[in-house]
C-alpha cells in the first residue's frame, strides 16, 4: 500500500487503496506527508491518517525529505514517486533501512545511488524488464533459525536465504547470543544470499539497540522467544516502531510470553526479558498478527503442555506453507 502510493501519486487517474482490518490500522501519515510535499493529492478517506487512501494523480516535483523514522516503506514510496518528479529526489534517514528497492531500481535501469544515509534518484520512468531471482525471505527463515537453535538436537539447512546487510540483524543477534549458524554458498551478485546451517545451541542474553534495530524490526517477536529461552537478561531498546506494526507487538509479546511463564517487562521502546524460566502451554492471543502466530508456534515447541493459538491461519499472510514445513522438520 505504501510503495504503490508513490507510483499512483503521479498517474493521470484517481485510485482508492484499501485493505483488511489490519492494513486499515497502519499509519499512513508517514507517506502522505512527503508525497504531499511532492505535489501529490492523497487523502485518508476516513480522516484518520489510515487506509482507505484516495489518490488523485498530479504532477510531482523532487524534494529532499528527512525521514523521522528509518523505514524502507517510506523511503521506497518517495523514491518511486521520484521516478516521475521534475527533478532530483533525496531521502535521508536517521539510520539506514533495508535497501531492496534501491537495488531493484538500479537493476531495472533507474539513475539511483546512495550517499551515507541518503538515497538519491533522478526522474526516469522508462525502466527495462529484467530476469529476477528472488531469494528466500530472512523474515520467514527467522522462525526456523530460532527453532533450530532452541529445540535440542536440531540441525537445519535453510537454502538460498537473503542476507542483505540491511536485513541480517537476526543473524547478528543469534550469533551474539551464542547461536551456532554457519553461512554456506555465499553469493553477493545482486541481492546477497547464502545457505544457513543452524544447529541447536545454548543461548545467552544480550542488549539489542541502536542501528541494528531497523535491520531486524520484523524479527523482534521471534527474538523475544529466543531471549525467553536464553540464559540471563536480554534488553531490547529503540524499538518503539513495534507499537505500530500489525499489532502493538510490545504489549502482545509481554501478554503472551507472561501467559507462558516467561519473565518479561515492556518498556516505552522495547522490553526486558529475564531468560531461562520454563515455559508452559497457554492460550495465545494473536491479535490478527501473522508474526505473533508464527513466533508462538515456535515457543510451543519449547513449552510443557498444550498451546492453543487464536487464528493460527494468520501465518498464511506471509508464509502459507509454514505449518507444513515445520511438521516436516519434526518427522
Coordinates of C-alpha atoms in Angstrom, one line a residue:
X1 CA 0.0 0.0 0.0
X2 CA 2.8 2.4 0.9
X3 CA 5.0 1.6 -2.0
X4 CA 2.4 1.7 -4.8
X5 CA 1.1 5.0 -3.4
X6 CA 4.3 6.6 -4.6
X7 CA 3.6 5.4 -8.2
X8 CA -0.1 6.2 -8.2
X9 CA 0.5 9.7 -7.0
X10 CA 1.9 10.6 -10.5
X11 CA -0.7 8.9 -12.7
X12 CA -3.4 10.7 -14.7
X13 CA -6.2 8.9 -12.9
X14 CA -7.7 8.5 -9.4
X15 CA -7.3 5.5 -7.2
X16 CA -8.6 4.3 -3.8
X17 CA -6.4 1.9 -1.9
X18 CA -7.8 -0.2 0.9
X19 CA -7.1 -3.4 2.7
X20 CA -8.2 -5.7 5.5
X21 CA -8.8 -4.7 9.1
X22 CA -5.0 -4.9 9.9
X23 CA -4.0 -2.8 7.0
X24 CA -6.6 -0.1 7.9
X25 CA -4.9 0.3 11.3
X26 CA -1.4 1.0 9.9
X27 CA -0.2 4.7 10.0
X28 CA -0.2 6.2 6.5
X29 CA 0.6 9.8 7.5
X30 CA 4.3 8.9 7.2
X31 CA 3.9 8.5 3.4
X32 CA 1.1 11.0 2.9
X33 CA 3.2 13.9 4.3
X34 CA 6.3 13.5 1.9
X35 CA 4.1 12.6 -1.1
X36 CA 2.0 15.7 -0.5
X37 CA 5.2 17.8 -0.3
X38 CA 6.0 16.5 -3.8
X39 CA 2.6 17.7 -5.0
X40 CA 0.6 14.6 -4.6
X41 CA -3.2 14.8 -3.9
X42 CA -3.5 12.0 -1.3
X43 CA -6.1 11.9 1.5
X44 CA -7.3 9.4 4.1
X45 CA -10.9 8.6 3.3
X46 CA -11.9 8.3 7.0
X47 CA -9.8 11.3 8.1
X48 CA -7.7 9.1 10.5
X49 CA -4.4 9.1 8.5
X50 CA -5.0 5.4 7.7
X51 CA -6.3 3.4 4.7
X52 CA -8.5 3.7 2.7
X53 CA -6.4 6.2 0.8
X54 CA -7.8 8.3 -2.1
X55 CA -5.1 9.3 -4.6
X56 CA -5.7 11.8 -7.4
X57 CA -2.7 11.8 -9.7
X58 CA -0.8 15.0 -10.1
X59 CA 2.5 16.4 -11.4
X60 CA 5.2 15.8 -8.9
X61 CA 8.4 17.7 -8.1
X62 CA 11.6 16.5 -6.4
X63 CA 12.3 17.1 -2.8
X64 CA 14.9 16.3 -0.1
X65 CA 12.9 14.5 2.6
X66 CA 14.4 13.9 6.1
X67 CA 12.5 11.0 7.4
X68 CA 11.8 10.8 11.1
X69 CA 11.9 7.0 11.1
X70 CA 14.2 4.5 9.4
X71 CA 11.5 3.0 7.2
X72 CA 12.2 1.3 3.9
X73 CA 8.5 1.6 3.0
X74 CA 8.5 5.4 3.5
X75 CA 11.8 5.7 1.6
X76 CA 10.6 3.5 -1.3
X77 CA 7.3 5.3 -1.7
X78 CA 9.2 8.6 -2.1
X79 CA 11.8 7.1 -4.4
X80 CA 9.2 5.5 -6.7
X81 CA 7.4 8.9 -6.8
X82 CA 10.7 10.4 -7.6
X83 CA 10.8 8.5 -10.9
X84 CA 8.0 10.8 -12.1
X85 CA 9.2 14.0 -10.5
X86 CA 10.5 17.1 -12.3
X87 CA 13.9 16.9 -10.7
X88 CA 16.1 15.0 -8.3
X89 CA 14.6 13.4 -5.2
X90 CA 16.5 12.6 -2.0
X91 CA 15.5 10.7 1.2
X92 CA 17.7 11.0 4.3
X93 CA 17.0 8.6 7.2
X94 CA 18.2 8.6 10.8
X95 CA 19.7 5.2 10.2
X96 CA 19.9 3.1 7.0
X97 CA 16.8 1.0 6.4
X98 CA 16.5 -2.1 4.1
X99 CA 17.6 -1.2 0.6
X100 CA 15.9 -3.8 -1.6
X101 CA 14.1 -1.1 -3.6
X102 CA 17.3 0.8 -4.4
X103 CA 19.0 -2.5 -5.6
X104 CA 16.0 -3.4 -7.7
X105 CA 15.5 0.1 -9.2
X106 CA 19.2 0.2 -10.2
X107 CA 18.9 -3.2 -11.8
X108 CA 16.0 -2.0 -13.9
X109 CA 18.0 1.0 -15.1
X110 CA 17.0 3.8 -12.7
X111 CA 19.5 6.5 -12.0
X112 CA 19.8 6.0 -8.3
X113 CA 22.6 5.9 -5.8
X114 CA 23.3 6.4 -2.1
X115 CA 25.5 8.8 -0.1
X116 CA 25.8 7.7 3.5
X117 CA 22.2 7.7 4.9
X118 CA 20.7 9.4 1.8
X119 CA 19.2 7.7 -1.2
X120 CA 19.1 9.9 -4.4
X121 CA 17.1 9.2 -7.5
X122 CA 16.8 11.1 -10.8
X123 CA 13.4 11.2 -12.7
X124 CA 13.3 8.4 -15.3
X125 CA 10.1 6.4 -15.6
X126 CA 11.4 4.4 -18.5
X127 CA 12.8 1.2 -16.9
X128 CA 13.7 -2.1 -18.6
X129 CA 12.4 -5.5 -17.6
X130 CA 14.9 -8.0 -16.1
X131 CA 15.1 -11.6 -15.0
X132 CA 14.8 -11.7 -11.3
X133 CA 15.8 -14.5 -8.9
X134 CA 14.0 -13.9 -5.6
X135 CA 16.0 -15.1 -2.6
X136 CA 14.3 -16.7 0.4
X137 CA 12.9 -14.1 2.9
X138 CA 15.0 -13.9 6.0
X139 CA 12.0 -12.8 8.0
X140 CA 10.3 -16.1 7.2
X141 CA 13.5 -18.1 7.7
X142 CA 13.8 -16.5 11.2
X143 CA 11.3 -18.9 12.7
X144 CA 13.3 -21.9 11.5
X145 CA 16.5 -20.3 12.6
X146 CA 15.1 -19.9 16.1
X147 CA 13.6 -23.4 16.1
X148 CA 16.9 -24.9 15.0
X149 CA 18.8 -23.0 17.8
X150 CA 16.3 -23.7 20.5
X151 CA 15.0 -27.3 20.0
X152 CA 17.6 -29.8 21.4
X153 CA 19.3 -32.0 18.9
X154 CA 18.3 -29.9 15.9
X155 CA 20.2 -29.3 12.7
X156 CA 18.6 -27.4 9.8
X157 CA 19.9 -26.3 6.4
X158 CA 17.9 -23.4 5.1
X159 CA 18.8 -22.7 1.4
X160 CA 19.0 -19.5 -0.6
X161 CA 18.2 -17.0 2.1
X162 CA 18.6 -13.3 1.5
X163 CA 21.4 -12.0 3.8
X164 CA 21.2 -8.3 2.7
X165 CA 23.2 -6.4 5.3
X166 CA 20.2 -4.1 5.9
X167 CA 18.1 -7.2 6.8
X168 CA 20.5 -9.6 8.5
X169 CA 20.2 -8.3 12.1
X170 CA 18.6 -11.6 13.2
X171 CA 21.8 -13.4 12.2
X172 CA 24.0 -10.9 14.1
X173 CA 21.8 -11.2 17.2
X174 CA 21.7 -15.0 17.1
X175 CA 25.5 -15.2 16.7
X176 CA 25.9 -12.7 19.6
X177 CA 23.6 -14.9 21.8
X178 CA 25.9 -17.9 21.1
X179 CA 24.0 -19.4 18.2
X180 CA 25.7 -22.0 16.0
X181 CA 25.0 -20.7 12.5
X182 CA 27.2 -21.3 9.5
X183 CA 26.9 -19.5 6.2
X184 CA 27.5 -21.7 3.2
X185 CA 27.5 -21.0 -0.6
X186 CA 27.5 -17.2 -0.1
X187 CA 26.7 -15.2 -3.2
X188 CA 27.0 -11.4 -3.4
X189 CA 25.8 -10.9 -7.0
X190 CA 22.8 -8.5 -6.7
X191 CA 20.9 -9.4 -3.6
X192 CA 23.4 -11.3 -1.4
X193 CA 22.3 -14.9 -0.4
X194 CA 23.6 -17.9 1.5
X195 CA 22.6 -21.3 2.8
X196 CA 22.2 -21.2 6.6
X197 CA 23.3 -24.3 8.6
X198 CA 21.7 -23.9 12.0
X199 CA 22.4 -26.2 15.0
X200 CA 20.9 -26.3 18.5
X201 CA 22.8 -24.0 20.9
X202 CA 22.9 -22.7 24.4
X203 CA 21.9 -19.1 24.1
X204 CA 22.6 -16.2 26.5
X205 CA 21.1 -12.8 26.9
X206 CA 22.4 -9.6 25.2
X207 CA 21.4 -6.0 24.7
X208 CA 19.9 -5.2 21.3
X209 CA 19.7 -1.5 20.5
X210 CA 20.7 1.3 18.1
X211 CA 21.4 1.0 14.4
X212 CA 20.7 -2.8 14.3
X213 CA 17.0 -2.4 15.2
X214 CA 15.9 -1.4 11.7
X215 CA 17.6 -4.5 10.3
X216 CA 15.5 -6.9 12.5
X217 CA 12.4 -5.0 13.4
X218 CA 10.1 -7.7 12.0
X219 CA 12.1 -10.4 13.7
X220 CA 11.8 -9.0 17.2
X221 CA 8.9 -11.2 18.1
X222 CA 10.8 -14.4 17.4
X223 CA 13.9 -12.9 19.0
X224 CA 11.7 -12.4 22.2
X225 CA 11.1 -16.2 22.1
X226 CA 14.9 -16.8 21.8
X227 CA 15.5 -14.4 24.7
X228 CA 12.9 -16.2 26.9
X229 CA 14.7 -19.5 26.4
X230 CA 18.3 -18.0 26.8
X231 CA 20.3 -17.8 30.0
X232 CA 20.5 -14.3 31.5
X233 CA 18.9 -11.0 30.7
X234 CA 18.1 -9.6 27.2
X235 CA 17.3 -5.9 26.8
X236 CA 15.7 -4.6 23.7
X237 CA 15.7 -0.8 23.2
X238 CA 15.0 1.8 20.4
X239 CA 12.2 -0.4 19.1
X240 CA 9.1 1.9 19.6
X241 CA 8.2 1.1 15.9
X242 CA 6.9 -2.2 17.3
X243 CA 3.9 -0.4 18.5
X244 CA 2.6 0.4 15.0
X245 CA 3.0 -2.9 13.3
X246 CA 0.1 -5.3 12.6
X247 CA -0.4 -5.2 16.4
X248 CA 1.3 -3.4 19.3
X249 CA 4.0 -6.1 19.4
X250 CA 5.5 -4.9 22.7
X251 CA 2.2 -5.3 24.5
X252 CA 1.3 -8.5 22.7
X253 CA 4.6 -10.2 23.4
X254 CA 4.5 -9.2 27.0
X255 CA 1.0 -10.5 27.4
X256 CA 1.5 -13.9 25.7
X257 CA 5.0 -14.7 27.0
X258 CA 3.8 -13.9 30.5
X259 CA 0.9 -16.3 30.0
X260 CA 3.5 -19.0 29.1
X261 CA 5.5 -18.3 32.3
X262 CA 8.3 -16.1 30.9
X263 CA 9.6 -13.1 32.9
X264 CA 9.2 -10.2 30.5
X265 CA 8.6 -6.5 31.2
X266 CA 7.6 -4.0 28.5
X267 CA 9.2 -0.6 28.2
X268 CA 8.4 2.5 26.1
X269 CA 10.7 1.4 23.3
X270 CA 11.2 -2.4 23.9
X271 CA 11.3 -5.0 26.6
X272 CA 13.4 -6.6 29.2
X273 CA 13.4 -10.4 29.3
X274 CA 14.9 -12.5 32.2
X275 CA 15.5 -15.7 30.3
X276 CA 15.7 -19.3 31.4
X277 CA 12.2 -19.7 33.0
X278 CA 10.4 -22.9 32.0
X279 CA 7.6 -22.2 29.5
X280 CA 4.2 -23.9 29.7
X281 CA 1.3 -24.1 27.3
X282 CA -1.2 -21.3 27.2
X283 CA -3.9 -19.7 25.1
X284 CA -2.2 -17.3 22.8
X285 CA -4.0 -14.2 21.5
X286 CA -2.5 -13.4 18.1
X287 CA -4.3 -10.0 17.6
X288 CA -4.6 -10.7 13.9
X289 CA -0.7 -10.6 13.6
X290 CA 0.9 -13.3 11.4
X291 CA 4.3 -12.8 13.1
X292 CA 2.8 -13.3 16.5
X293 CA 1.2 -16.6 15.4
X294 CA 4.4 -18.0 14.0
X295 CA 6.6 -16.8 16.9
X296 CA 4.4 -18.6 19.4
X297 CA 4.2 -21.7 17.3
X298 CA 8.0 -21.9 17.8
X299 CA 7.5 -21.1 21.5
X300 CA 5.1 -24.0 21.8
X301 CA 7.9 -26.4 20.7
X302 CA 9.7 -25.5 24.0
X303 CA 6.7 -25.5 26.3
X304 CA 5.3 -28.1 28.6
X305 CA 1.7 -28.9 27.9
X306 CA -0.7 -27.7 25.2
X307 CA -0.5 -24.3 23.5
X308 CA -3.5 -23.0 21.6
X309 CA -3.2 -20.2 19.1
X310 CA -6.1 -18.0 18.2
X311 CA -6.3 -17.6 14.4
X312 CA -3.2 -19.7 13.7
X313 CA -4.1 -19.4 9.9
X314 CA -2.8 -15.9 10.0
X315 CA 0.6 -17.3 9.1
X316 CA -0.9 -17.7 5.6
X317 CA -0.5 -13.9 5.1
X318 CA 3.3 -14.2 4.6
X319 CA 4.1 -17.9 4.8
X320 CA 1.3 -20.2 3.5
X321 CA 3.4 -23.4 4.0
X322 CA 4.7 -22.5 7.5
X323 CA 2.9 -25.2 9.4
X324 CA 3.6 -27.9 6.8
X325 CA 7.3 -27.1 6.7
X326 CA 7.5 -27.1 10.5
X327 CA 5.8 -30.5 10.6
X328 CA 8.2 -31.9 8.0
X329 CA 11.1 -31.0 10.2
X330 CA 9.6 -32.7 13.2
X331 CA 9.2 -36.1 11.5

